[in-house]
Amino acid sequence: MKVKNWTLIEESAGGSKLPVGGYVIKILDVEDVPSREYLRITYDIAEGEHAGHYSDAFGKQNAWSHQFVRSYKDTAEGMFKAFLNRLEESNKMSKGFTVEKWSERSDERDFIGLTLGAVIQKRLYTNDKGEDKEALEVARVYAAQDIRNGDFEVPEPRDVREQVPAKPKPQAQASASIYDEDIPF
């Protein structure tokens, strides 16, 4: 093991989980996945009691824990337009972001630094080991002002757990020797 002066290291109690609810978020990074036609958006909490929630070591090393995707497939154009409209409503006055201006270049990297409202919900799932777990996910995006005003609803947890059928109870097995004998009638 590497030699360190452990007397100088501060103890860590581990990260706290973000509560479900509405948050004003800031977009930290955007990755285009053209083969699947979606954007992977990394965010952090921008305002309030939980501002900077993902800026700790865990959040920096586990971007998956604070990402969401927005599809721009032909079948999802209307939903992507809603996302763009919420970005405009949240950033037009402060950063001059408009859908019309952004459409000229359509560069997803222009989203970095913009704020947006997001409702975070709990998702229940079954992991690869068959264990039931829970995670947080962006349920819906809003204009940042709607979040500040409390104009949103947090949905019930989304349950995508695998329903594993109950194993049949073992039955007492008869001895094989009973069946090996001739039937007397």
PDB file of C-alpha atoms in Angstrom:
ATOM      1  CA  MET A   1       0.000   0.000   0.000  1.00  0.00           C
ATOM      2  CA  LYS A   2       1.130   3.537  -0.696  1.00  0.00           C
ATOM      3  CA  VAL A   3       2.614   5.291   2.334  1.00  0.00           C
ATOM      4  CA  LYS A   4       0.576   8.353   3.391  1.00  0.00           C
ATOM      5  CA  ASN A   5       0.383  10.472   6.481  1.00  0.00           C
ATOM      6  CA  TRP A   6      -3.127   9.377   7.498  1.00  0.00           C
ATOM      7  CA  THR A   7      -3.137  11.782  10.444  1.00  0.00           C
ATOM      8  CA  LEU A   8      -3.509  14.667   7.960  1.00  0.00           C
ATOM      9  CA  ILE A   9      -6.408  13.120   5.982  1.00  0.00           C
ATOM     10  CA  GLU A  10      -9.913  14.286   6.910  1.00  0.00           C
ATOM     11  CA  GLU A  11     -12.469  11.602   7.583  1.00  0.00           C
ATOM     12  CA  SER A  12     -15.346  11.303   5.127  1.00  0.00           C
ATOM     13  CA  ALA A  13     -18.815  10.196   6.117  1.00  0.00           C
ATOM     14  CA  GLY A  14     -19.799   9.410   2.525  1.00  0.00           C
ATOM     15  CA  GLY A  15     -22.098  11.337   0.261  1.00  0.00           C
ATOM     16  CA  SER A  16     -25.678  12.095   1.099  1.00  0.00           C
ATOM     17  CA  LYS A  17     -28.450  11.194  -1.314  1.00  0.00           C
ATOM     18  CA  LEU A  18     -30.226  13.997  -3.048  1.00  0.00           C
ATOM     19  CA  PRO A  19     -33.909  14.049  -2.069  1.00  0.00           C
ATOM     20  CA  VAL A  20     -36.505  13.723  -4.820  1.00  0.00           C
ATOM     21  CA  GLY A  21     -37.938  17.076  -5.831  1.00  0.00           C
ATOM     22  CA  GLY A  22     -37.616  20.037  -8.167  1.00  0.00           C
ATOM     23  CA  TYR A  23     -34.218  21.634  -8.773  1.00  0.00           C
ATOM     24  CA  VAL A  24     -32.640  24.317 -10.884  1.00  0.00           C
ATOM     25  CA  ILE A  25     -29.775  22.508 -12.567  1.00  0.00           C
ATOM     26  CA  LYS A  26     -26.755  23.681 -14.540  1.00  0.00           C
ATOM     27  CA  ILE A  27     -25.591  21.748 -17.594  1.00  0.00           C
ATOM     28  CA  LEU A  28     -21.954  20.738 -17.127  1.00  0.00           C
ATOM     29  CA  ASP A  29     -21.354  18.645 -20.226  1.00  0.00           C
ATOM     30  CA  VAL A  30     -23.180  17.358 -23.290  1.00  0.00           C
ATOM     31  CA  GLU A  31     -22.208  14.354 -25.387  1.00  0.00           C
ATOM     32  CA  ASP A  32     -23.847  13.616 -28.716  1.00  0.00           C
ATOM     33  CA  VAL A  33     -24.432   9.914 -29.390  1.00  0.00           C
ATOM     34  CA  PRO A  34     -25.210  10.074 -33.122  1.00  0.00           C
ATOM     35  CA  SER A  35     -25.562   6.305 -33.578  1.00  0.00           C
ATOM     36  CA  ARG A  36     -28.516   6.371 -31.162  1.00  0.00           C
ATOM     37  CA  GLU A  37     -29.630   9.956 -31.932  1.00  0.00           C
ATOM     38  CA  TYR A  38     -29.613  11.358 -28.425  1.00  0.00           C
ATOM     39  CA  LEU A  39     -27.686  13.738 -26.214  1.00  0.00           C
ATOM     40  CA  ARG A  40     -26.242  12.585 -22.877  1.00  0.00           C
ATOM     41  CA  ILE A  41     -26.419  15.596 -20.557  1.00  0.00           C
ATOM     42  CA  THR A  42     -24.398  15.847 -17.344  1.00  0.00           C
ATOM     43  CA  TYR A  43     -25.686  18.318 -14.755  1.00  0.00           C
ATOM     44  CA  ASP A  44     -25.271  19.553 -11.211  1.00  0.00           C
ATOM     45  CA  ILE A  45     -27.647  21.308  -8.850  1.00  0.00           C
ATOM     46  CA  ALA A  46     -27.241  25.059  -9.456  1.00  0.00           C
ATOM     47  CA  GLU A  47     -29.252  26.687  -6.678  1.00  0.00           C
ATOM     48  CA  GLY A  48     -30.532  26.188  -3.176  1.00  0.00           C
ATOM     49  CA  GLU A  49     -29.572  24.000  -0.277  1.00  0.00           C
ATOM     50  CA  HIS A  50     -28.175  21.233  -2.528  1.00  0.00           C
ATOM     51  CA  ALA A  51     -26.197  23.466  -4.937  1.00  0.00           C
ATOM     52  CA  GLY A  52     -23.034  21.705  -6.078  1.00  0.00           C
ATOM     53  CA  HIS A  53     -24.321  18.333  -4.835  1.00  0.00           C
ATOM     54  CA  TYR A  54     -22.384  16.395  -7.494  1.00  0.00           C
ATOM     55  CA  SER A  55     -19.165  18.423  -7.243  1.00  0.00           C
ATOM     56  CA  ASP A  56     -17.644  16.007  -4.715  1.00  0.00           C
ATOM     57  CA  ALA A  57     -15.228  13.206  -5.632  1.00  0.00           C
ATOM     58  CA  PHE A  58     -18.057  10.680  -6.096  1.00  0.00           C
ATOM     59  CA  GLY A  59     -19.951  12.950  -8.487  1.00  0.00           C
ATOM     60  CA  LYS A  60     -16.836  13.745 -10.489  1.00  0.00           C
ATOM     61  CA  GLN A  61     -15.931  10.065 -10.863  1.00  0.00           C
ATOM     62  CA  ASN A  62     -19.496   8.839 -11.464  1.00  0.00           C
ATOM     63  CA  ALA A  63     -21.055  11.143 -14.026  1.00  0.00           C
ATOM     64  CA  TRP A  64     -23.699   8.472 -14.727  1.00  0.00           C
ATOM     65  CA  SER A  65     -25.287   9.368 -11.381  1.00  0.00           C
ATOM     66  CA  HIS A  66     -26.246  12.846 -12.629  1.00  0.00           C
ATOM     67  CA  GLN A  67     -26.980  12.459 -16.317  1.00  0.00           C
ATOM     68  CA  PHE A  68     -30.093  12.296 -18.428  1.00  0.00           C
ATOM     69  CA  VAL A  69     -30.682  11.841 -22.145  1.00  0.00           C
ATOM     70  CA  ARG A  70     -32.724  13.734 -24.672  1.00  0.00           C
ATOM     71  CA  SER A  71     -33.501  11.979 -27.937  1.00  0.00           C
ATOM     72  CA  TYR A  72     -33.601  13.935 -31.175  1.00  0.00           C
ATOM     73  CA  LYS A  73     -34.894  11.057 -33.336  1.00  0.00           C
ATOM     74  CA  ASP A  74     -37.653  11.918 -35.780  1.00  0.00           C
ATOM     75  CA  THR A  75     -40.158  10.231 -33.464  1.00  0.00           C
ATOM     76  CA  ALA A  76     -39.017  12.409 -30.524  1.00  0.00           C
ATOM     77  CA  GLU A  77     -38.778  15.810 -32.235  1.00  0.00           C
ATOM     78  CA  GLY A  78     -41.670  17.277 -30.255  1.00  0.00           C
ATOM     79  CA  MET A  79     -40.128  16.237 -26.934  1.00  0.00           C
ATOM     80  CA  PHE A  80     -36.734  17.620 -27.959  1.00  0.00           C
ATOM     81  CA  LYS A  81     -38.423  20.891 -28.948  1.00  0.00           C
ATOM     82  CA  ALA A  82     -40.015  21.038 -25.478  1.00  0.00           C
ATOM     83  CA  PHE A  83     -36.509  20.636 -23.998  1.00  0.00           C
ATOM     84  CA  LEU A  84     -35.220  23.495 -26.193  1.00  0.00           C
ATOM     85  CA  ASN A  85     -38.160  25.705 -25.195  1.00  0.00           C
ATOM     86  CA  ARG A  86     -37.479  25.087 -21.480  1.00  0.00           C
ATOM     87  CA  LEU A  87     -33.818  26.041 -22.074  1.00  0.00           C
ATOM     88  CA  GLU A  88     -34.919  29.247 -23.773  1.00  0.00           C
ATOM     89  CA  GLU A  89     -37.414  30.118 -21.026  1.00  0.00           C
ATOM     90  CA  SER A  90     -34.686  29.533 -18.424  1.00  0.00           C
ATOM     91  CA  ASN A  91     -31.834  31.381 -20.181  1.00  0.00           C
ATOM     92  CA  LYS A  92     -33.162  33.953 -22.655  1.00  0.00           C
ATOM     93  CA  MET A  93     -32.897  36.901 -20.265  1.00  0.00           C
ATOM     94  CA  SER A  94     -29.688  35.905 -18.475  1.00  0.00           C
ATOM     95  CA  LYS A  95     -27.652  34.317 -21.290  1.00  0.00           C
ATOM     96  CA  GLY A  96     -29.485  35.300 -24.467  1.00  0.00           C
ATOM     97  CA  PHE A  97     -30.230  31.691 -25.445  1.00  0.00           C
ATOM     98  CA  THR A  98     -33.002  31.316 -28.023  1.00  0.00           C
ATOM     99  CA  VAL A  99     -34.106  28.273 -29.982  1.00  0.00           C
ATOM    100  CA  GLU A 100     -34.034  30.329 -33.196  1.00  0.00           C
ATOM    101  CA  LYS A 101     -30.436  31.438 -32.690  1.00  0.00           C
ATOM    102  CA  TRP A 102     -29.314  27.983 -31.544  1.00  0.00           C
ATOM    103  CA  SER A 103     -30.939  26.338 -34.605  1.00  0.00           C
ATOM    104  CA  GLU A 104     -28.517  28.166 -36.905  1.00  0.00           C
ATOM    105  CA  ARG A 105     -25.621  26.011 -35.641  1.00  0.00           C
ATOM    106  CA  SER A 106     -27.371  23.249 -33.674  1.00  0.00           C
ATOM    107  CA  ASP A 107     -24.240  22.768 -31.572  1.00  0.00           C
ATOM    108  CA  GLU A 108     -25.126  20.845 -28.432  1.00  0.00           C
ATOM    109  CA  ARG A 109     -21.993  22.187 -26.723  1.00  0.00           C
ATOM    110  CA  ASP A 110     -23.789  25.569 -26.562  1.00  0.00           C
ATOM    111  CA  PHE A 111     -25.956  24.075 -23.775  1.00  0.00           C
ATOM    112  CA  ILE A 112     -22.978  23.909 -21.379  1.00  0.00           C
ATOM    113  CA  GLY A 113     -23.409  26.482 -18.630  1.00  0.00           C
ATOM    114  CA  LEU A 114     -27.151  26.923 -19.187  1.00  0.00           C
ATOM    115  CA  THR A 115     -29.648  26.389 -16.383  1.00  0.00           C
ATOM    116  CA  LEU A 116     -32.864  24.428 -16.517  1.00  0.00           C
ATOM    117  CA  GLY A 117     -35.541  23.201 -14.157  1.00  0.00           C
ATOM    118  CA  ALA A 118     -35.655  19.464 -13.481  1.00  0.00           C
ATOM    119  CA  VAL A 119     -37.813  17.207 -11.373  1.00  0.00           C
ATOM    120  CA  ILE A 120     -35.858  14.321  -9.905  1.00  0.00           C
ATOM    121  CA  GLN A 121     -37.759  11.135  -9.122  1.00  0.00           C
ATOM    122  CA  LYS A 122     -36.831   7.776  -7.648  1.00  0.00           C
ATOM    123  CA  ARG A 123     -36.447   4.777  -9.970  1.00  0.00           C
ATOM    124  CA  LEU A 124     -36.674   1.250  -8.560  1.00  0.00           C
ATOM    125  CA  TYR A 125     -34.785  -1.373 -10.570  1.00  0.00           C
ATOM    126  CA  THR A 126     -33.226  -4.830 -10.406  1.00  0.00           C
ATOM    127  CA  ASN A 127     -29.459  -4.969 -10.900  1.00  0.00           C
ATOM    128  CA  ASP A 128     -27.448  -7.631 -12.750  1.00  0.00           C
ATOM    129  CA  LYS A 129     -27.191  -9.689  -9.565  1.00  0.00           C
ATOM    130  CA  GLY A 130     -30.979  -9.805  -9.175  1.00  0.00           C
ATOM    131  CA  GLU A 131     -30.959  -7.352  -6.259  1.00  0.00           C
ATOM    132  CA  ASP A 132     -33.592  -4.630  -5.989  1.00  0.00           C
ATOM    133  CA  LYS A 133     -32.012  -1.159  -5.909  1.00  0.00           C
ATOM    134  CA  GLU A 134     -33.046   2.465  -6.276  1.00  0.00           C
ATOM    135  CA  ALA A 135     -31.581   5.413  -8.153  1.00  0.00           C
ATOM    136  CA  LEU A 136     -32.541   8.967  -8.998  1.00  0.00           C
ATOM    137  CA  GLU A 137     -33.450  10.159 -12.477  1.00  0.00           C
ATOM    138  CA  VAL A 138     -34.694  13.269 -14.209  1.00  0.00           C
ATOM    139  CA  ALA A 139     -38.416  12.712 -14.662  1.00  0.00           C
ATOM    140  CA  ARG A 140     -39.184  15.940 -16.527  1.00  0.00           C
ATOM    141  CA  VAL A 141     -37.630  19.284 -17.376  1.00  0.00           C
ATOM    142  CA  TYR A 142     -39.228  22.645 -16.601  1.00  0.00           C
ATOM    143  CA  ALA A 143     -38.350  26.284 -16.953  1.00  0.00           C
ATOM    144  CA  ALA A 144     -36.063  27.205 -14.056  1.00  0.00           C
ATOM    145  CA  GLN A 145     -38.593  29.800 -12.860  1.00  0.00           C
ATOM    146  CA  ASP A 146     -41.310  27.141 -12.542  1.00  0.00           C
ATOM    147  CA  ILE A 147     -39.075  25.224 -10.136  1.00  0.00           C
ATOM    148  CA  ARG A 148     -38.299  28.382  -8.156  1.00  0.00           C
ATOM    149  CA  ASN A 149     -42.050  29.097  -7.922  1.00  0.00           C
ATOM    150  CA  GLY A 150     -42.916  25.542  -6.900  1.00  0.00           C
ATOM    151  CA  ASP A 151     -44.968  24.975 -10.076  1.00  0.00           C
ATOM    152  CA  PHE A 152     -44.196  21.278 -10.527  1.00  0.00           C
ATOM    153  CA  GLU A 153     -45.190  17.848  -9.249  1.00  0.00           C
ATOM    154  CA  VAL A 154     -42.922  14.989  -8.265  1.00  0.00           C
ATOM    155  CA  PRO A 155     -44.216  11.726  -9.715  1.00  0.00           C
ATOM    156  CA  GLU A 156     -44.410   8.480  -7.791  1.00  0.00           C
ATOM    157  CA  PRO A 157     -41.283   6.309  -8.062  1.00  0.00           C
ATOM    158  CA  ARG A 158     -40.892   4.600 -11.429  1.00  0.00           C
ATOM    159  CA  ASP A 159     -40.787   0.862 -10.804  1.00  0.00           C
ATOM    160  CA  VAL A 160     -38.873  -1.121 -13.435  1.00  0.00           C
ATOM    161  CA  ARG A 161     -37.882  -3.984 -11.149  1.00  0.00           C
ATOM    162  CA  GLU A 162     -37.911  -7.435 -12.646  1.00  0.00           C
ATOM    163  CA  GLN A 163     -40.615  -9.566 -11.160  1.00  0.00           C
ATOM    164  CA  VAL A 164     -38.827 -12.842 -10.462  1.00  0.00           C
ATOM    165  CA  PRO A 165     -41.235 -15.766 -10.221  1.00  0.00           C
ATOM    166  CA  ALA A 166     -41.268 -17.473  -6.868  1.00  0.00           C
ATOM    167  CA  LYS A 167     -39.243 -20.679  -6.773  1.00  0.00           C
ATOM    168  CA  PRO A 168     -41.384 -23.772  -6.270  1.00  0.00           C
ATOM    169  CA  LYS A 169     -41.075 -25.305  -2.832  1.00  0.00           C
ATOM    170  CA  PRO A 170     -39.158 -28.562  -2.864  1.00  0.00           C
ATOM    171  CA  GLN A 171     -41.436 -31.557  -2.418  1.00  0.00           C
ATOM    172  CA  ALA A 172     -40.484 -34.656  -0.525  1.00  0.00           C
ATOM    173  CA  GLN A 173     -39.211 -37.191  -3.016  1.00  0.00           C
ATOM    174  CA  ALA A 174     -40.116 -40.814  -2.693  1.00  0.00           C
ATOM    175  CA  SER A 175     -37.315 -43.284  -2.620  1.00  0.00           C
ATOM    176  CA  ALA A 176     -36.473 -44.653  -6.045  1.00  0.00           C
ATOM    177  CA  SER A 177     -36.547 -48.189  -4.647  1.00  0.00           C
ATOM    178  CA  ILE A 178     -40.354 -48.040  -4.265  1.00  0.00           C
ATOM    179  CA  TYR A 179     -40.706 -47.755  -8.012  1.00  0.00           C
ATOM    180  CA  ASP A 180     -38.179 -50.426  -8.804  1.00  0.00           C
ATOM    181  CA  GLU A 181     -40.306 -53.230  -7.315  1.00  0.00           C
ATOM    182  CA  ASP A 182     -42.951 -55.146  -9.227  1.00  0.00           C
ATOM    183  CA  ILE A 183     -46.526 -54.113  -8.612  1.00  0.00           C
ATOM    184  CA  PRO A 184     -48.242 -56.957  -6.723  1.00  0.00           C
ATOM    185  CA  PHE A 185     -51.558 -56.818  -8.677  1.00  0.00           C
TER     186      PHE A 185
END
